Short mmCIF file of C-alpha atoms and ligand atoms in Angstrom, two decimals:
data_model
loop_
_atom_site.label_atom_id
_atom_site.label_comp_id
_atom_site.label_asym_id
_atom_site.label_seq_id
_atom_site.Cartn_x
_atom_site.Cartn_y
_atom_site.Cartn_z
CA MET D 30 -55.03 -58.33 47.18
CA ASN D 31 -55.41 -54.60 47.23
CA ARG D 32 -55.42 -52.33 44.23
CA ASP D 33 -51.91 -50.95 44.91
CA THR D 34 -50.43 -54.41 44.82
CA VAL D 35 -52.20 -55.31 41.59
CA ASN D 36 -51.03 -52.05 40.04
CA ILE D 37 -47.43 -52.40 41.06
CA LEU D 38 -47.29 -56.00 39.83
CA CYS D 39 -48.77 -55.09 36.44
CA LYS D 40 -46.70 -51.96 36.05
CA LEU D 41 -43.29 -53.11 37.28
CA PHE D 42 -43.33 -56.67 36.06
CA ASP D 43 -45.26 -56.44 32.83
CA LEU D 44 -47.99 -58.72 34.02
CA ASP D 45 -51.43 -58.99 32.49
CA GLU D 46 -53.96 -57.99 35.12
CA LYS D 47 -55.95 -61.15 34.35
CA VAL D 48 -52.93 -63.23 35.35
CA VAL D 49 -52.45 -61.37 38.62
CA LYS D 50 -56.10 -61.73 39.51
CA PHE D 51 -56.20 -65.38 38.52
CA VAL D 52 -53.25 -66.28 40.74
CA HIS D 53 -54.72 -64.28 43.58
CA SER D 54 -58.08 -66.01 43.30
CA LYS D 55 -56.39 -69.42 43.45
CA GLU D 56 -54.26 -68.44 46.40
CA LYS D 57 -57.42 -68.25 48.46
CA LEU D 58 -57.92 -71.97 47.93
CA ILE D 59 -54.70 -72.89 49.74
CA CYS D 60 -54.58 -70.38 52.60
CA ASN D 61 -56.07 -72.94 54.94
CA LYS D 62 -52.99 -75.09 54.41
CA PHE D 63 -50.61 -72.43 55.68
CA GLU D 64 -51.37 -73.00 59.35
CA GLU D 65 -50.01 -76.52 59.32
CA ILE D 66 -46.89 -75.37 57.47
CA ASP D 67 -46.39 -72.66 60.10
CA GLN D 68 -46.67 -75.20 62.89
CA ILE D 69 -43.90 -77.31 61.40
CA LYS D 70 -41.81 -74.18 60.90
CA GLU D 71 -42.22 -73.13 64.50
CA TYR D 72 -41.33 -76.56 65.83
CA ASN D 73 -38.20 -76.79 63.70
CA GLN D 74 -37.15 -73.25 64.52
CA TYR D 75 -37.06 -74.07 68.22
CA LYS D 76 -35.13 -77.26 67.51
CA VAL D 77 -32.45 -75.29 65.66
CA ILE D 78 -32.21 -72.53 68.28
CA ASN D 79 -31.82 -75.11 71.02
CA SER D 80 -29.05 -76.91 69.15
CA MET D 81 -27.10 -73.67 68.79
CA GLN D 82 -27.51 -72.84 72.45
CA GLU D 83 -26.58 -76.32 73.59
CA ALA D 84 -23.40 -76.16 71.52
CA LYS D 85 -22.59 -72.83 73.20
CA LEU D 86 -22.19 -71.16 69.86
CA SER D 87 -20.04 -68.09 70.33
CA SER D 88 -18.95 -65.16 68.17
CA THR D 89 -15.41 -66.53 67.98
CA ASP D 90 -16.75 -69.62 66.21
CA PHE D 91 -17.00 -67.49 63.09
CA ASN D 92 -13.23 -67.08 62.89
CA TRP D 93 -11.23 -69.37 60.71
CA THR D 94 -7.89 -71.05 60.65
CA THR D 95 -5.36 -71.77 57.93
CA GLY D 96 -3.31 -74.70 56.72
CA TYR D 97 -4.42 -78.11 57.91
CA GLY D 98 -7.25 -76.61 59.92
CA TYR D 99 -6.45 -78.48 63.13
CA GLY D 100 -8.46 -77.03 65.96
CA ASP D 101 -10.94 -75.20 63.76
CA ILE D 102 -13.43 -74.64 66.55
CA GLY D 103 -16.05 -73.09 64.29
CA ARG D 104 -16.02 -76.10 62.00
CA ASP D 105 -16.42 -78.42 64.97
CA LYS D 106 -19.34 -76.32 66.26
CA VAL D 107 -21.08 -76.45 62.89
CA GLU D 108 -20.79 -80.22 62.93
CA GLU D 109 -21.94 -80.48 66.53
CA ILE D 110 -24.99 -78.36 65.75
CA TYR D 111 -25.88 -80.36 62.65
CA ALA D 112 -25.61 -83.59 64.61
CA SER D 113 -27.88 -82.13 67.26
CA VAL D 114 -30.51 -80.79 64.84
CA PHE D 115 -30.70 -84.12 63.03
CA ASN D 116 -30.47 -86.09 66.27
CA THR D 117 -27.42 -88.12 65.32
CA GLU D 118 -24.14 -88.96 67.04
CA ASP D 119 -22.00 -87.14 64.56
CA ALA D 120 -21.88 -85.01 61.42
CA LEU D 121 -19.55 -84.03 58.62
CA VAL D 122 -20.45 -80.58 57.24
CA ARG D 123 -17.97 -79.00 54.88
CA PRO D 124 -17.90 -76.21 52.31
CA THR D 125 -15.49 -78.42 50.37
CA ILE D 126 -18.23 -80.94 49.70
CA ALA D 127 -19.08 -79.56 46.30
CA SER D 128 -22.74 -80.55 46.03
CA GLY D 129 -25.44 -82.96 47.10
CA THR D 130 -24.15 -85.47 44.58
CA HIS D 131 -20.71 -85.21 46.16
CA ALA D 132 -22.10 -85.71 49.67
CA ILE D 133 -24.01 -88.81 48.58
CA THR D 134 -21.03 -90.13 46.63
CA LEU D 135 -18.75 -89.68 49.63
CA THR D 136 -21.20 -91.55 51.80
CA LEU D 137 -21.57 -94.47 49.41
CA SER D 138 -17.88 -94.74 48.64
CA GLY D 139 -16.91 -94.30 52.29
CA LEU D 140 -19.16 -97.13 53.44
CA LEU D 141 -19.07 -99.67 50.62
CA ARG D 142 -16.22 -102.10 49.87
CA PRO D 143 -15.65 -104.32 46.83
CA ASN D 144 -18.29 -107.07 46.59
CA ASP D 145 -20.62 -105.28 48.99
CA GLU D 146 -24.03 -104.86 47.50
CA PHE D 147 -26.26 -101.87 47.87
CA ILE D 148 -29.86 -101.54 46.82
CA SER D 149 -31.75 -98.43 45.90
CA ILE D 150 -35.20 -99.23 47.30
CA THR D 151 -36.93 -96.17 45.86
CA GLY D 152 -36.32 -97.13 42.23
CA SER D 153 -33.83 -95.34 40.01
CA PRO D 154 -31.91 -92.75 41.96
CA TYR D 155 -31.42 -89.11 41.01
CA ASP D 156 -29.91 -88.57 37.55
CA THR D 157 -26.41 -87.59 38.66
CA LEU D 158 -26.17 -90.63 40.94
CA GLN D 159 -26.75 -92.99 38.06
CA LYS D 160 -23.42 -91.84 36.68
CA VAL D 161 -21.81 -92.18 40.09
CA ILE D 162 -22.99 -95.76 40.37
CA GLY D 163 -22.09 -96.52 36.76
CA VAL D 164 -25.47 -97.56 35.40
CA LYS D 165 -25.33 -94.63 32.97
CA GLY D 166 -22.39 -92.98 31.27
CA ASP D 167 -18.77 -94.18 31.50
CA ARG D 168 -17.85 -96.97 33.86
CA GLU D 169 -14.43 -95.63 34.79
CA GLY D 170 -14.12 -94.72 38.47
CA THR D 171 -17.75 -95.51 39.25
CA LEU D 172 -18.93 -97.67 42.15
CA LEU D 173 -19.46 -100.59 39.76
CA ASP D 174 -15.90 -100.13 38.54
CA TYR D 175 -14.73 -100.55 42.14
CA GLY D 176 -16.47 -103.90 42.33
CA ILE D 177 -19.50 -102.74 44.27
CA LYS D 178 -22.72 -104.54 43.38
CA TYR D 179 -25.89 -102.62 42.76
CA LYS D 180 -29.60 -103.35 42.44
CA GLU D 181 -32.71 -101.25 42.40
CA ILE D 182 -36.21 -102.06 43.50
CA PRO D 183 -38.90 -99.91 41.91
CA LEU D 184 -41.62 -98.34 43.99
CA LYS D 185 -45.02 -100.00 43.94
CA ASP D 186 -47.97 -97.59 43.75
CA GLY D 187 -45.64 -94.84 44.90
CA GLU D 188 -44.53 -96.71 48.01
CA ILE D 189 -41.50 -98.79 48.90
CA ASN D 190 -42.13 -102.40 47.94
CA ILE D 191 -41.26 -103.88 51.30
CA GLU D 192 -41.82 -107.50 50.32
CA GLU D 193 -39.40 -107.24 47.42
CA VAL D 194 -36.93 -105.38 49.60
CA LEU D 195 -36.97 -108.06 52.30
CA ASN D 196 -36.68 -110.82 49.68
CA ASN D 197 -33.69 -109.15 48.10
CA ILE D 198 -31.58 -108.53 51.18
CA SER D 199 -28.79 -111.10 51.14
CA ARG D 200 -25.59 -111.72 53.08
CA ASN D 201 -23.76 -109.29 50.80
CA THR D 202 -26.28 -106.47 51.17
CA LYS D 203 -24.50 -103.75 53.08
CA LEU D 204 -26.66 -100.73 52.48
CA LEU D 205 -30.13 -99.69 51.36
CA LEU D 206 -30.59 -96.28 49.80
CA ILE D 207 -33.81 -94.32 50.16
CA GLN D 208 -34.21 -91.17 48.11
CA ARG D 209 -36.71 -89.03 49.95
CA SER D 210 -37.44 -86.44 47.28
CA THR D 211 -39.07 -87.06 43.95
CA GLY D 212 -36.00 -86.18 41.82
CA TYR D 213 -36.81 -85.95 38.13
CA SER D 214 -39.63 -88.45 38.41
CA ASP D 215 -43.38 -88.46 38.72
CA ARG D 216 -43.64 -89.89 42.18
CA LYS D 217 -44.30 -88.24 45.49
CA ALA D 218 -41.68 -87.74 48.13
CA ILE D 219 -41.38 -90.50 50.70
CA THR D 220 -43.02 -89.31 53.92
CA ILE D 221 -41.43 -89.70 57.33
CA ASP D 222 -44.27 -91.97 58.45
CA HIS D 223 -43.73 -94.29 55.51
CA MET D 224 -39.99 -94.29 56.10
CA LYS D 225 -40.47 -95.13 59.76
CA GLU D 226 -42.70 -98.08 58.97
CA ILE D 227 -40.36 -99.42 56.28
CA ILE D 228 -37.19 -99.00 58.32
CA LYS D 229 -38.76 -100.83 61.25
CA LYS D 230 -39.70 -103.78 59.06
CA ILE D 231 -36.22 -103.94 57.59
CA LYS D 232 -34.44 -103.65 60.93
CA ASP D 233 -36.68 -106.26 62.55
CA LYS D 234 -35.42 -108.75 60.03
CA ASN D 235 -31.92 -107.51 59.38
CA ASN D 236 -30.46 -105.15 61.90
CA ASP D 237 -27.02 -104.91 60.27
CA VAL D 238 -27.98 -103.41 56.97
CA ILE D 239 -27.23 -99.68 56.79
CA ILE D 240 -30.19 -97.48 55.91
CA MET D 241 -28.99 -94.42 54.06
CA ILE D 242 -31.17 -91.48 53.06
CA ASP D 243 -30.66 -89.03 50.24
CA ASN D 244 -32.34 -86.18 52.12
CA CYS D 245 -31.91 -83.50 49.42
CA TYR D 246 -34.89 -81.10 49.51
CA GLY D 247 -36.39 -82.88 52.53
CA GLU D 248 -34.97 -80.98 55.50
CA PHE D 249 -37.52 -79.26 57.76
CA LEU D 250 -40.54 -80.40 55.75
CA GLU D 251 -41.79 -82.39 58.70
CA LYS D 252 -41.20 -82.27 62.44
CA LEU D 253 -39.00 -85.34 62.39
CA GLU D 254 -36.06 -86.08 60.12
CA PRO D 255 -35.28 -89.53 58.69
CA THR D 256 -32.47 -90.00 61.22
CA GLU D 257 -35.10 -89.70 63.96
CA VAL D 258 -37.09 -92.64 62.62
CA GLY D 259 -34.30 -95.16 62.28
CA ALA D 260 -32.10 -94.12 59.35
CA ASP D 261 -28.41 -94.74 60.06
CA ILE D 262 -26.90 -92.09 57.84
CA MET D 263 -28.18 -89.26 55.68
CA ALA D 264 -26.70 -86.80 53.22
CA GLY D 265 -27.76 -83.54 51.65
CA SER D 266 -26.74 -80.24 50.12
CA LEU D 267 -26.17 -76.92 51.87
CA ILE D 268 -27.37 -74.95 48.87
CA LYS D 269 -30.75 -76.55 49.28
CA ASN D 270 -32.98 -76.47 52.39
CA PRO D 271 -30.58 -76.54 55.36
CA GLY D 272 -28.43 -73.70 54.02
CA GLY D 273 -31.44 -71.39 54.26
CA GLY D 274 -30.22 -69.48 51.20
CA LEU D 275 -27.19 -68.15 53.03
CA ALA D 276 -24.76 -71.07 52.93
CA LEU D 277 -22.27 -70.39 50.16
CA SER D 278 -21.60 -74.01 49.26
CA GLY D 279 -21.25 -77.39 50.85
CA GLY D 280 -22.80 -80.65 51.82
CA TYR D 281 -23.53 -82.55 55.00
CA ILE D 282 -23.55 -86.11 56.22
CA VAL D 283 -25.12 -86.99 59.57
CA GLY D 284 -25.32 -90.36 61.27
CA SER D 285 -23.71 -92.68 63.78
CA SER D 286 -20.13 -91.88 64.81
CA LYS D 287 -18.77 -95.00 63.22
CA LEU D 288 -20.36 -94.40 59.84
CA VAL D 289 -19.57 -90.68 59.75
CA GLU D 290 -15.94 -91.49 60.54
CA GLU D 291 -15.74 -93.84 57.58
CA VAL D 292 -17.16 -91.15 55.33
CA ALA D 293 -14.80 -88.52 56.77
CA ASN D 294 -11.88 -90.82 56.04
CA ARG D 295 -12.97 -90.90 52.45
CA HIS D 296 -13.39 -87.11 52.35
CA THR D 297 -9.89 -86.38 53.66
CA ALA D 298 -7.79 -89.49 54.24
CA PRO D 299 -7.89 -92.52 56.53
CA GLY D 300 -6.45 -91.38 59.83
CA LEU D 301 -7.21 -87.72 59.18
CA GLY D 302 -11.00 -87.98 59.08
CA LYS D 303 -12.79 -84.95 60.48
CA ASP D 304 -9.71 -83.39 62.10
CA CYS D 305 -8.52 -81.57 58.99
CA GLY D 306 -10.04 -79.29 56.45
CA LEU D 307 -10.66 -75.58 56.40
CA THR D 308 -13.99 -73.84 56.46
CA PHE D 309 -12.62 -70.66 54.85
CA GLY D 310 -14.71 -68.32 56.95
CA THR D 311 -18.00 -69.93 55.95
CA THR D 312 -19.21 -70.95 59.40
CA ARG D 313 -21.21 -67.75 59.90
CA ASN D 314 -23.15 -68.17 56.66
CA THR D 315 -23.61 -71.87 57.21
CA LEU D 316 -25.09 -71.37 60.66
CA GLN D 317 -27.08 -68.23 59.99
CA GLY D 318 -28.51 -70.12 57.03
CA LEU D 319 -29.37 -73.08 59.21
CA PHE D 320 -31.02 -70.70 61.67
CA LEU D 321 -33.21 -69.28 58.89
CA ALA D 322 -33.82 -72.61 57.17
CA PRO D 323 -37.07 -73.65 58.90
CA HIS D 324 -38.58 -70.29 57.97
CA VAL D 325 -37.24 -70.25 54.43
CA VAL D 326 -38.43 -73.81 53.84
CA SER D 327 -41.92 -72.85 54.99
CA GLU D 328 -41.99 -69.97 52.50
CA ALA D 329 -40.85 -72.29 49.72
CA VAL D 330 -43.49 -74.88 50.60
CA LYS D 331 -46.21 -72.23 50.46
CA GLY D 332 -44.84 -71.23 47.06
CA ALA D 333 -44.93 -74.84 45.88
CA LEU D 334 -48.56 -75.08 46.94
CA LEU D 335 -49.38 -71.93 44.99
CA VAL D 336 -47.75 -73.31 41.84
CA GLY D 337 -49.66 -76.53 42.44
CA ILE D 338 -53.08 -74.95 42.80
CA VAL D 339 -52.65 -72.52 39.90
CA TYR D 340 -51.70 -75.21 37.41
CA LYS D 341 -54.09 -77.78 38.78
CA GLU D 342 -56.94 -75.32 38.31
CA LEU D 343 -55.80 -74.85 34.74
CA GLY D 344 -56.20 -78.57 34.19
CA PHE D 345 -52.63 -79.83 34.46
CA GLU D 346 -51.61 -82.88 36.46
CA ILE D 347 -49.50 -81.99 39.47
CA VAL D 348 -47.27 -83.97 41.83
CA PRO D 349 -47.73 -83.87 44.76
CA GLU D 350 -51.45 -83.16 44.94
CA ILE D 351 -52.65 -80.24 47.04
CA ASP D 352 -53.77 -82.44 49.92
CA ASP D 353 -50.78 -84.78 49.97
CA ILE D 354 -48.34 -84.69 52.88
CA ARG D 355 -45.32 -82.80 51.60
CA SER D 356 -41.95 -84.35 52.30
CA ASP D 357 -39.90 -82.25 49.91
CA ILE D 358 -40.13 -78.71 48.52
CA ILE D 359 -40.75 -79.76 44.92
CA GLN D 360 -43.88 -79.07 42.93
CA ALA D 361 -43.95 -80.90 39.63
CA VAL D 362 -46.33 -79.88 36.85
CA LYS D 363 -46.87 -82.24 33.94
CA PHE D 364 -46.94 -80.13 30.80
CA ASN D 365 -46.72 -82.86 28.13
CA CYS D 366 -45.03 -80.30 25.91
CA PRO D 367 -41.42 -79.06 25.82
CA ASP D 368 -42.41 -75.47 24.92
CA LYS D 369 -44.50 -75.12 28.03
CA VAL D 370 -41.66 -76.34 30.24
CA VAL D 371 -39.33 -73.86 28.59
CA GLU D 372 -41.76 -70.95 28.96
CA PHE D 373 -42.44 -71.88 32.57
CA CYS D 374 -38.72 -71.85 33.34
CA LYS D 375 -38.22 -68.58 31.48
CA GLY D 376 -40.93 -67.10 33.68
CA ILE D 377 -39.13 -68.15 36.85
CA GLN D 378 -35.84 -66.80 35.53
CA SER D 379 -37.43 -63.44 34.73
CA ALA D 380 -38.75 -63.24 38.29
CA SER D 381 -35.28 -63.79 39.74
CA VAL D 382 -33.36 -61.03 41.46
CA VAL D 383 -30.02 -62.01 39.95
CA ASP D 384 -29.78 -62.57 36.18
CA SER D 385 -33.44 -61.76 35.63
CA TYR D 386 -32.58 -60.54 32.14
CA VAL D 387 -31.04 -63.76 30.84
CA THR D 388 -32.97 -66.42 28.97
CA PRO D 389 -32.45 -70.02 30.04
CA ILE D 390 -32.23 -72.69 27.34
CA PRO D 391 -31.97 -76.47 27.56
CA TRP D 392 -28.32 -77.58 27.72
CA GLU D 393 -26.12 -80.61 28.36
CA MET D 394 -25.49 -80.21 32.05
CA PRO D 395 -22.59 -82.22 33.47
CA GLY D 396 -23.90 -85.33 35.18
CA TYR D 397 -27.26 -85.44 33.39
CA GLU D 398 -28.22 -87.72 30.51
CA ASP D 399 -30.89 -85.57 28.85
CA LYS D 400 -30.70 -81.88 28.15
CA VAL D 401 -31.97 -79.89 31.09
CA ILE D 402 -33.38 -76.39 31.27
CA MET D 403 -32.67 -74.60 34.51
CA ALA D 404 -34.02 -71.30 35.74
CA ALA D 405 -31.77 -70.21 38.52
CA GLY D 406 -31.09 -66.62 39.37
CA GLY D 407 -29.96 -66.99 42.93
CA PHE D 408 -27.68 -64.95 45.14
CA VAL D 409 -25.80 -68.21 45.52
CA ASP D 410 -25.10 -69.74 42.14
CA GLY D 411 -27.17 -72.85 41.53
CA SER D 412 -28.90 -72.61 44.89
CA SER D 413 -32.25 -74.29 44.55
CA ILE D 414 -33.66 -73.24 47.89
CA GLU D 415 -33.88 -69.92 46.08
CA LEU D 416 -36.61 -69.43 43.50
CA SER D 417 -35.83 -71.92 40.77
CA ALA D 418 -37.29 -74.35 38.30
CA ASP D 419 -35.96 -76.96 35.97
CA GLY D 420 -36.96 -79.75 33.69
CA PRO D 421 -35.18 -82.45 31.74
CA MET D 422 -36.10 -82.41 28.08
CA ARG D 423 -37.78 -85.79 28.05
CA LYS D 424 -41.31 -87.11 28.04
CA PRO D 425 -43.75 -86.43 29.59
CA TYR D 426 -42.21 -82.99 30.06
CA TYR D 427 -42.49 -82.11 33.69
CA ALA D 428 -41.41 -78.75 35.07
CA TYR D 429 -40.07 -78.99 38.60
CA TYR D 430 -40.52 -75.91 40.70
CA GLN D 431 -38.76 -75.36 44.00
CA GLY D 432 -37.54 -72.80 46.44
CA GLY D 433 -38.11 -69.13 47.00
CA LEU D 434 -36.65 -67.36 50.01
CA THR D 435 -39.83 -65.38 50.55
CA TYR D 436 -43.39 -66.31 49.69
CA GLU D 437 -43.88 -63.00 47.87
CA HIS D 438 -41.04 -63.91 45.57
CA CYS D 439 -42.61 -67.30 44.92
CA LYS D 440 -45.87 -65.58 44.06
CA LEU D 441 -44.18 -63.27 41.60
CA GLY D 442 -42.50 -66.32 40.11
CA VAL D 443 -45.83 -68.09 39.59
CA MET D 444 -47.32 -64.99 37.98
CA LYS D 445 -44.39 -64.65 35.62
CA THR D 446 -44.67 -68.28 34.51
CA LEU D 447 -48.35 -67.97 33.86
CA ASN D 448 -47.99 -64.63 32.14
CA ASN D 449 -45.48 -66.21 29.77
CA LEU D 450 -47.67 -69.17 28.95
CA TYR D 451 -50.71 -66.95 28.57
CA THR D 452 -49.17 -64.31 26.33
CA LYS D 453 -47.55 -67.02 24.16
CA LYS D 454 -51.02 -68.55 23.86
CA LEU D 455 -49.84 -71.83 25.32
CA ILE D 456 -52.70 -71.41 27.75
CA LYS D 457 -55.88 -70.19 26.13
CA LYS D 458 -58.16 -69.27 28.94
CA LEU D 459 -57.76 -68.24 32.54
CA SER D 460 -60.71 -69.70 34.37
C1 PLP T 504 -30.43 -82.07 44.08
C2 PLP T 504 -30.47 -83.52 44.38
C3 PLP T 504 -29.34 -84.31 44.37
C4 PLP T 504 -27.99 -83.81 43.94
O1 PLP T 504 -27.64 -82.64 44.46
P1 PLP T 504 -26.69 -81.61 43.65
O2 PLP T 504 -26.38 -80.67 44.71
O3 PLP T 504 -27.49 -81.06 42.55
O4 PLP T 504 -25.52 -82.40 43.19
C5 PLP T 504 -29.46 -85.63 44.73
N1 PLP T 504 -30.64 -86.16 45.04
C6 PLP T 504 -31.77 -85.44 45.03
C7 PLP T 504 -33.05 -86.09 45.39
C8 PLP T 504 -31.72 -84.10 44.70
O5 PLP T 504 -32.83 -83.38 44.70
#
């Protein structure tokens, strides 16, 4: 790092020079990992370009219609391109899907009928989904309330417990849910290789059961996506990885035609399915974001590695480890202390471009059981492919870091977190 850069960082961002130099010295330890990340980026970039060309994307696809939205060509192109990128028969991609939780909820409620059972085979699902299912919070309107049966099978040593899964599949088991990303837990993301092996074992024994993936934060981390190793249907958020920071809102569902149709019928109405629904002029952002997504994801992954190495070198436990295969963009740091989580998140907020001057505090976010602190100063509100961090206020006090549209921004974020912890004396020594 040259002198000019050190100077501008210290001068413009109020950073202690020791912090800047510390982060820079640790960066050197991960540079050798960047080549592999770049290879995955390059591969996925070509995949996306090809899908857009194959769909004959044209400038008129960025126009939009009104009313029912019949014949919204741009919307249909977006869905064709998503299906192609994720190698599935069909896709539902809509700005009216409010979030990842909504996309997953639509998928579950579109596919499951009363008395059907579904099993989460990666342990407890993401916080907001527990309320959707009905295992936390009010029962009214939840899947359990609709007579759907639910079980979960915890991971064993961080991996799917295949024996238990196979023993638990019964005649009523309609669907198995795999959450790829760590969520607010202390486990690693499920890798594509592991998924492939598990799905094969399940399908060999029971070919009818639907394998569904919560792919939030997983897109473009590896060369293959879960739907390319046997998953039947998958859902995610456009304000995470595949939106590339440009999508304004939305969610996607990709999978076989039959399953996507059932989900589309739930999204609009039976009989209407995918044929209705406006895109409100969002197709340009959605697709330009998808075009940039492999690149943006690679920047975010490099940022996650930097957070990982810096805090590991300071003696904190991190998940995943530096040498683990990354299958999501999250870097968790175990702080064992609420103040450190708060100061870490304040650091990320202060590095943001939007709302850098506000101070995040833990609050009762809708859908979450514990208070959560969120640092999110994105161009798109709540977008966590942009530089962001959060942590539920519960033991053992993990901070979860993710996103960053450019690696430089990630680096500034890391420096701001460390500067905060250091000047507040929550970290004594930088060595
Ligand atoms: C973010 C996330 C969700 C929910 O997405 P929202 O857009 O926040 O509703 C679900 N599952 C996982 C693993 C996530 O990371």
